[in-house]
PDB file of C-alpha atoms and ligand atoms in Angstrom:
ATOM      1  CA  MET A   1      -1.837 -22.860 -22.519  1.00  0.00           C
ATOM      2  CA  SER A   2      -0.474 -21.166 -19.379  1.00  0.00           C
ATOM      3  CA  LYS A   3      -0.753 -17.421 -19.185  1.00  0.00           C
ATOM      4  CA  VAL A   4       2.221 -15.079 -19.518  1.00  0.00           C
ATOM      5  CA  LYS A   5       3.330 -13.821 -16.103  1.00  0.00           C
ATOM      6  CA  VAL A   6       3.520 -10.020 -15.997  1.00  0.00           C
ATOM      7  CA  ALA A   7       4.503  -7.501 -13.324  1.00  0.00           C
ATOM      8  CA  THR A   8       4.597  -3.715 -13.241  1.00  0.00           C
ATOM      9  CA  VAL A   9       6.776  -1.561 -11.013  1.00  0.00           C
ATOM     10  CA  TRP A  10       6.579   2.059  -9.956  1.00  0.00           C
ATOM     11  CA  LEU A  11       9.941   3.636  -9.130  1.00  0.00           C
ATOM     12  CA  ASP A  12      10.427   7.445  -9.221  1.00  0.00           C
ATOM     13  CA  GLY A  13       7.572   8.433 -11.521  1.00  0.00           C
ATOM     14  CA  CYS A  14       4.206  10.148 -11.347  1.00  0.00           C
ATOM     15  CA  SER A  15       2.061   7.063 -12.127  1.00  0.00           C
ATOM     16  CA  GLY A  16       1.175   8.543 -15.507  1.00  0.00           C
ATOM     17  CA  CYS A  17       2.714   5.564 -17.290  1.00  0.00           C
ATOM     18  CA  HIS A  18       0.492   3.211 -15.280  1.00  0.00           C
ATOM     19  CA  MET A  19      -2.497   5.409 -16.142  1.00  0.00           C
ATOM     20  CA  SER A  20      -1.568   5.041 -19.801  1.00  0.00           C
ATOM     21  CA  LEU A  21      -1.448   1.269 -19.337  1.00  0.00           C
ATOM     22  CA  LEU A  22      -5.016   1.436 -18.052  1.00  0.00           C
ATOM     23  CA  ASP A  23      -5.927   3.607 -21.052  1.00  0.00           C
ATOM     24  CA  ILE A  24      -5.692   0.464 -23.148  1.00  0.00           C
ATOM     25  CA  ASP A  25      -9.360   0.338 -22.104  1.00  0.00           C
ATOM     26  CA  GLU A  26     -11.421  -2.590 -23.393  1.00  0.00           C
ATOM     27  CA  ARG A  27      -8.360  -4.175 -24.956  1.00  0.00           C
ATOM     28  CA  LEU A  28      -7.334  -4.978 -21.357  1.00  0.00           C
ATOM     29  CA  ILE A  29      -9.965  -7.701 -21.437  1.00  0.00           C
ATOM     30  CA  ALA A  30      -8.285  -9.335 -24.417  1.00  0.00           C
ATOM     31  CA  LEU A  31      -4.915  -9.050 -22.661  1.00  0.00           C
ATOM     32  CA  ALA A  32      -6.323 -10.488 -19.432  1.00  0.00           C
ATOM     33  CA  GLU A  33      -7.138 -13.703 -21.287  1.00  0.00           C
ATOM     34  CA  LYS A  34      -3.456 -14.204 -22.014  1.00  0.00           C
ATOM     35  CA  ILE A  35      -1.750 -12.454 -19.079  1.00  0.00           C
ATOM     36  CA  ASP A  36      -1.565 -12.974 -15.348  1.00  0.00           C
ATOM     37  CA  LEU A  37      -0.732  -9.657 -13.654  1.00  0.00           C
ATOM     38  CA  LEU A  38       1.121 -10.886 -10.593  1.00  0.00           C
ATOM     39  CA  TYR A  39       2.627  -7.774  -9.032  1.00  0.00           C
ATOM     40  CA  GLY A  40       2.497  -3.986  -9.156  1.00  0.00           C
ATOM     41  CA  PRO A  41       0.483  -0.995  -7.977  1.00  0.00           C
ATOM     42  CA  LEU A  42      -2.577  -2.282  -9.820  1.00  0.00           C
ATOM     43  CA  VAL A  43      -2.766  -5.525  -7.836  1.00  0.00           C
ATOM     44  CA  ASP A  44      -2.626  -6.377  -4.146  1.00  0.00           C
ATOM     45  CA  ALA A  45       0.645  -8.317  -4.026  1.00  0.00           C
ATOM     46  CA  LYS A  46       3.291  -7.450  -1.456  1.00  0.00           C
ATOM     47  CA  VAL A  47       6.215  -9.575  -2.640  1.00  0.00           C
ATOM     48  CA  PHE A  48       7.741  -9.722  -6.110  1.00  0.00           C
ATOM     49  CA  PRO A  49       7.190 -13.227  -7.533  1.00  0.00           C
ATOM     50  CA  GLU A  50       9.948 -15.774  -7.891  1.00  0.00           C
ATOM     51  CA  TRP A  51       9.736 -15.482 -11.664  1.00  0.00           C
ATOM     52  CA  VAL A  52       7.843 -13.357 -14.217  1.00  0.00           C
ATOM     53  CA  ASP A  53       8.046 -13.304 -17.996  1.00  0.00           C
ATOM     54  CA  VAL A  54       7.659  -9.529 -18.463  1.00  0.00           C
ATOM     55  CA  THR A  55       8.081  -6.569 -16.092  1.00  0.00           C
ATOM     56  CA  LEU A  56       7.155  -3.025 -17.081  1.00  0.00           C
ATOM     57  CA  VAL A  57       9.108  -0.450 -15.063  1.00  0.00           C
ATOM     58  CA  GLU A  58       7.799   3.075 -14.638  1.00  0.00           C
ATOM     59  CA  GLY A  59      10.081   5.724 -13.202  1.00  0.00           C
ATOM     60  CA  ALA A  60      13.751   6.461 -12.748  1.00  0.00           C
ATOM     61  CA  VAL A  61      16.078   5.070 -10.100  1.00  0.00           C
ATOM     62  CA  SER A  62      16.172   7.719  -7.410  1.00  0.00           C
ATOM     63  CA  SER A  63      16.716   6.085  -4.036  1.00  0.00           C
ATOM     64  CA  GLU A  64      18.538   3.167  -2.456  1.00  0.00           C
ATOM     65  CA  GLU A  65      15.165   1.441  -2.234  1.00  0.00           C
ATOM     66  CA  ASP A  66      14.601   1.882  -5.990  1.00  0.00           C
ATOM     67  CA  LEU A  67      18.043   0.459  -6.694  1.00  0.00           C
ATOM     68  CA  ALA A  68      17.560  -2.620  -4.517  1.00  0.00           C
ATOM     69  CA  LYS A  69      14.129  -3.151  -6.044  1.00  0.00           C
ATOM     70  CA  ILE A  70      15.237  -2.951  -9.685  1.00  0.00           C
ATOM     71  CA  ARG A  71      18.192  -5.284  -9.081  1.00  0.00           C
ATOM     72  CA  LYS A  72      15.912  -7.855  -7.475  1.00  0.00           C
ATOM     73  CA  ILE A  73      13.331  -7.490 -10.247  1.00  0.00           C
ATOM     74  CA  ARG A  74      15.964  -7.914 -12.952  1.00  0.00           C
ATOM     75  CA  ALA A  75      17.104 -11.146 -11.365  1.00  0.00           C
ATOM     76  CA  HIS A  76      13.555 -12.503 -11.427  1.00  0.00           C
ATOM     77  CA  THR A  77      12.382 -11.249 -14.843  1.00  0.00           C
ATOM     78  CA  LYS A  78      12.910 -12.585 -18.341  1.00  0.00           C
ATOM     79  CA  ILE A  79      12.039  -9.427 -20.314  1.00  0.00           C
ATOM     80  CA  LEU A  80      12.453  -6.045 -18.612  1.00  0.00           C
ATOM     81  CA  ILE A  81      10.738  -3.043 -20.200  1.00  0.00           C
ATOM     82  CA  SER A  82      11.623   0.565 -19.410  1.00  0.00           C
ATOM     83  CA  LEU A  83       8.204   2.168 -19.627  1.00  0.00           C
ATOM     84  CA  GLY A  84       8.198   5.911 -20.225  1.00  0.00           C
ATOM     85  CA  ASP A  85      10.722   8.705 -20.376  1.00  0.00           C
ATOM     86  CA  CYS A  86      11.530   8.651 -16.632  1.00  0.00           C
ATOM     87  CA  ALA A  87      12.636   5.029 -16.844  1.00  0.00           C
ATOM     88  CA  VAL A  88      14.325   5.553 -20.228  1.00  0.00           C
ATOM     89  CA  THR A  89      16.143   8.858 -19.612  1.00  0.00           C
ATOM     90  CA  GLY A  90      15.569  10.050 -16.029  1.00  0.00           C
ATOM     91  CA  ASN A  91      13.212  12.745 -17.357  1.00  0.00           C
ATOM     92  CA  VAL A  92      11.325  14.764 -14.714  1.00  0.00           C
ATOM     93  CA  PRO A  93      12.781  13.240 -11.513  1.00  0.00           C
ATOM     94  CA  SER A  94      16.312  13.794 -12.799  1.00  0.00           C
ATOM     95  CA  MET A  95      15.698  17.545 -12.743  1.00  0.00           C
ATOM     96  CA  ARG A  96      16.959  17.389  -9.172  1.00  0.00           C
ATOM     97  CA  ASP A  97      20.368  16.294 -10.435  1.00  0.00           C
ATOM     98  CA  VAL A  98      21.553  19.897 -10.665  1.00  0.00           C
ATOM     99  CA  PHE A  99      21.315  20.062  -6.856  1.00  0.00           C
ATOM    100  CA  THR A 100      22.988  18.065  -4.133  1.00  0.00           C
ATOM    101  CA  VAL A 101      20.905  15.699  -2.017  1.00  0.00           C
ATOM    102  CA  ASP A 102      21.396  18.000   0.987  1.00  0.00           C
ATOM    103  CA  GLU A 103      20.095  20.950  -1.015  1.00  0.00           C
ATOM    104  CA  VAL A 104      17.036  18.965  -2.103  1.00  0.00           C
ATOM    105  CA  LEU A 105      16.263  17.781   1.446  1.00  0.00           C
ATOM    106  CA  ASN A 106      16.818  21.235   2.879  1.00  0.00           C
ATOM    107  CA  ARG A 107      14.509  22.829   0.330  1.00  0.00           C
ATOM    108  CA  THR A 108      11.821  20.182   0.903  1.00  0.00           C
ATOM    109  CA  TYR A 109      11.853  19.678   4.654  1.00  0.00           C
ATOM    110  CA  VAL A 110      13.302  22.898   6.046  1.00  0.00           C
ATOM    111  CA  GLU A 111      12.805  25.890   3.769  1.00  0.00           C
ATOM    112  CA  ASN A 112       9.308  24.862   2.654  1.00  0.00           C
ATOM    113  CA  SER A 113       8.081  23.606   6.015  1.00  0.00           C
ATOM    114  CA  ASP A 114       6.484  25.532   8.861  1.00  0.00           C
ATOM    115  CA  LEU A 115       6.585  22.653  11.341  1.00  0.00           C
ATOM    116  CA  LYS A 116       9.204  20.043  12.231  1.00  0.00           C
ATOM    117  CA  GLN A 117      11.863  21.588  10.057  1.00  0.00           C
ATOM    118  CA  LEU A 118      14.037  18.506   9.843  1.00  0.00           C
ATOM    119  CA  ALA A 119      14.918  16.128   7.015  1.00  0.00           C
ATOM    120  CA  PRO A 120      13.875  12.538   7.855  1.00  0.00           C
ATOM    121  CA  GLU A 121      16.612  10.084   8.770  1.00  0.00           C
ATOM    122  CA  SER A 122      14.424   6.986   8.663  1.00  0.00           C
ATOM    123  CA  VAL A 123      11.277   5.667   6.943  1.00  0.00           C
ATOM    124  CA  VAL A 124      11.787   7.816   3.820  1.00  0.00           C
ATOM    125  CA  PRO A 125      14.172   5.935   1.469  1.00  0.00           C
ATOM    126  CA  LYS A 126      17.672   7.380   1.261  1.00  0.00           C
ATOM    127  CA  LEU A 127      18.155   9.319  -1.964  1.00  0.00           C
ATOM    128  CA  LEU A 128      20.942   8.470  -4.368  1.00  0.00           C
ATOM    129  CA  ASN A 129      23.233  11.338  -5.291  1.00  0.00           C
ATOM    130  CA  LYS A 130      21.791  11.374  -8.815  1.00  0.00           C
ATOM    131  CA  VAL A 131      18.561  10.152 -10.418  1.00  0.00           C
ATOM    132  CA  ARG A 132      19.452   7.833 -13.274  1.00  0.00           C
ATOM    133  CA  PRO A 133      17.592   5.804 -15.917  1.00  0.00           C
ATOM    134  CA  VAL A 134      16.973   2.122 -15.293  1.00  0.00           C
ATOM    135  CA  HIS A 135      19.454   0.819 -17.895  1.00  0.00           C
ATOM    136  CA  GLU A 136      22.363   2.474 -16.070  1.00  0.00           C
ATOM    137  CA  PHE A 137      21.941  -0.110 -13.308  1.00  0.00           C
ATOM    138  CA  VAL A 138      20.488  -3.219 -14.942  1.00  0.00           C
ATOM    139  CA  ASN A 139      20.092  -4.607 -18.425  1.00  0.00           C
ATOM    140  CA  VAL A 140      16.899  -3.430 -20.162  1.00  0.00           C
ATOM    141  CA  ASP A 141      15.411  -5.442 -23.030  1.00  0.00           C
ATOM    142  CA  ILE A 142      12.848  -3.009 -24.464  1.00  0.00           C
ATOM    143  CA  PHE A 143      12.561   0.780 -24.272  1.00  0.00           C
ATOM    144  CA  VAL A 144       9.150   2.428 -24.599  1.00  0.00           C
ATOM    145  CA  PRO A 145       9.638   6.218 -24.628  1.00  0.00           C
ATOM    146  CA  GLY A 146       6.921   8.798 -24.109  1.00  0.00           C
ATOM    147  CA  CYS A 147       5.670  10.905 -21.233  1.00  0.00           C
ATOM    148  CA  PRO A 148       3.580   8.939 -20.878  1.00  0.00           C
ATOM    149  CA  PRO A 149       3.916   6.325 -23.631  1.00  0.00           C
ATOM    150  CA  SER A 150       0.675   6.062 -25.568  1.00  0.00           C
ATOM    151  CA  ALA A 151      -1.776   3.305 -24.671  1.00  0.00           C
ATOM    152  CA  ASP A 152      -1.570   2.143 -28.283  1.00  0.00           C
ATOM    153  CA  ASN A 153       2.185   1.680 -28.043  1.00  0.00           C
ATOM    154  CA  ILE A 154       1.928  -0.178 -24.738  1.00  0.00           C
ATOM    155  CA  PHE A 155      -0.722  -2.445 -26.203  1.00  0.00           C
ATOM    156  CA  TYR A 156       1.395  -3.004 -29.304  1.00  0.00           C
ATOM    157  CA  VAL A 157       4.435  -3.965 -27.215  1.00  0.00           C
ATOM    158  CA  LEU A 158       2.510  -6.441 -25.089  1.00  0.00           C
ATOM    159  CA  SER A 159       0.690  -7.876 -28.101  1.00  0.00           C
ATOM    160  CA  GLU A 160       3.913  -8.449 -30.000  1.00  0.00           C
ATOM    161  CA  LEU A 161       5.533 -10.141 -27.009  1.00  0.00           C
ATOM    162  CA  LEU A 162       2.487 -12.384 -26.619  1.00  0.00           C
ATOM    163  CA  GLU A 163       2.924 -13.390 -30.260  1.00  0.00           C
ATOM    164  CA  GLY A 164       6.557 -14.237 -29.581  1.00  0.00           C
ATOM    165  CA  ARG A 165       7.930 -11.236 -31.488  1.00  0.00           C
ATOM    166  CA  MET A 166      10.173  -8.392 -30.320  1.00  0.00           C
ATOM    167  CA  PRO A 167       8.272  -5.102 -30.805  1.00  0.00           C
ATOM    168  CA  ASP A 168       9.775  -2.422 -33.039  1.00  0.00           C
ATOM    169  CA  LEU A 169       8.779   1.058 -31.896  1.00  0.00           C
ATOM    170  CA  ALA A 170      11.131   2.935 -34.201  1.00  0.00           C
ATOM    171  CA  MET A 171       8.313   4.518 -36.202  1.00  0.00           C
ATOM    172  CA  THR A 172       5.642   4.973 -33.524  1.00  0.00           C
ATOM    173  CA  ALA A 173       7.295   6.136 -30.305  1.00  0.00           C
ATOM    174  CA  ARG A 174       9.137   9.303 -29.399  1.00  0.00           C
ATOM    175  CA  PHE A 175      10.311  11.058 -26.261  1.00  0.00           C
ATOM    176  CA  GLY A 176       7.762  13.286 -24.571  1.00  0.00           C
ATOM    177  CA  ALA A 177       4.926  11.953 -26.742  1.00  0.00           C
TER     178      ALA A 177
HETATM  179  S1  SF4 B 201       7.378   9.311 -18.099  1.00  0.00           S
HETATM  180 FE1  SF4 B 201       5.963  11.014 -17.754  1.00  0.00          FE
HETATM  181  S2  SF4 B 201       4.036   9.993 -17.279  1.00  0.00           S
HETATM  182 FE2  SF4 B 201       5.638   8.429 -16.994  1.00  0.00          FE
HETATM  183  S3  SF4 B 201       6.215   8.568 -14.816  1.00  0.00           S
HETATM  184 FE3  SF4 B 201       7.586   9.929 -15.928  1.00  0.00          FE
HETATM  185  S4  SF4 B 201       6.601  11.977 -15.797  1.00  0.00           S
HETATM  186 FE4  SF4 B 201       5.035  10.435 -15.300  1.00  0.00          FE
END
């Protein structure tokens, strides 16, 4: 039987959700027998594959680069999972939403800098006016709340999908858990 193709993506998040994925510990070995991890910060792949069965998305949509990335990923993914409170609600990165982009850049690159007091105009992705959760831009199939989501819940979600079932997290997941 061919393995299920899986990708993970890191948008505007702290990597804590990916750390929680690794916290599955020895159960990763069982998953590895059924999953091919094709793309993400945990593997050395530069280009998102033509097609994957499941993509786990950590982080909110914060920049034009994030937005282009999530749209492309959605078009090449069967089941898209918002992994963690940043992806599900905006959470920590959306705390900047009470400021304008100019205020954020000024605070970061001018007020808090001793040298080269200038906001970058290239290389650093252009920020969107607001940080928003993933489902405000693309359709999301499964939401896994938590900051970070527990390893047990991530394992449960993947295990259910591998068994051909849609996971039900109503009783086990909560925001900020
Ligand atoms: S949900 Fe929490 S752990 Fe995950 S990226 Fe956001 S801040 Fe980090």
